[in-house]
C-alpha positions as a printed Julia matrix, in Angstrom:
79×3 Matrix{Float64}:
  69.15  202.59   79.55
  71.65  203.31   82.27
  73.95  200.96   84.1
  72.53  197.79   85.57
  71.77  197.44   89.26
  74.69  195.0    89.52
  77.07  197.51   87.94
  75.89  200.24   90.3
  76.29  197.96   93.32
  79.78  196.94   92.2
  80.78  200.58   91.76
  79.5   201.38   95.24
  81.5   198.5    96.73
  84.68  199.68   94.99
  84.15  203.28   96.19
  83.64  202.07   99.76
  86.79  199.95   99.51
  88.75  202.94   98.19
  87.65  205.22  101.03
  88.39  202.52  103.63
  91.9   202.39  102.18
  92.17  206.18  102.37
  91.3   205.94  106.08
  94.38  203.72  106.57
  96.71  206.46  105.31
  98.42  208.98  107.59
  96.37  212.03  108.52
  98.42  214.22  106.19
  97.81  211.86  103.26
  94.11  211.52  104.08
  93.66  215.28  104.04
  95.64  215.7   100.82
  93.81  212.87   99.03
  90.43  214.3   100.03
  91.38  217.71   98.66
  92.69  216.38   95.34
  89.83  213.9    94.97
  87.17  216.58   94.95
  88.93  219.44   93.13
  89.2   219.29   89.36
  92.35  221.41   89.45
  93.48  221.89   93.06
  94.85  225.32   93.88
  98.27  224.46   95.3
  98.49  227.78   97.18
  95.24  226.92   98.99
  96.36  223.33   99.59
  99.66  224.66  100.96
  97.85  226.97  103.37
  95.34  224.31  104.44
  97.93  221.63  105.09
 100.8   223.85  106.25
 102.99  222.34  103.53
 105.31  224.12  101.08
 103.85  224.28   97.57
 106.88  222.42   96.22
 106.19  219.48   98.56
 102.59  218.93   97.48
 103.3   217.02   94.25
 105.9   214.64   95.73
 103.78  214.08   98.83
 100.74  213.41   96.68
 102.76  210.87   94.69
 103.88  209.05   97.85
 100.35  209.06   99.28
  98.86  207.69   96.06
 101.6   205.02   95.89
 100.72  203.92   99.43
  97.02  203.89   98.52
  97.73  201.76   95.43
  99.75  199.32   97.56
  96.94  199.0   100.09
  94.42  198.28   97.36
  96.69  195.93   95.38
  97.82  193.96   98.43
  94.23  193.29   99.41
  94.82  194.94  102.8
  91.42  196.58  102.46
  88.38  194.34  102.84
């Protein structure tokens, strides 16, 4: 037996809330979060080329973007 219908619905609601929060980030953060969300181990050279960002800036930028995302979700700014 898999998850209940209620559990599936709740998971869907949380995913929708997360992606609405992502949409509130800056364009640079949105692009970076989308890349890291769907790559098991993002290739920083590819990310650097795609975003026009030095490889050494990716980790700190990712950290700031994820902090902002956490704040949006924790503050209830996302309905």
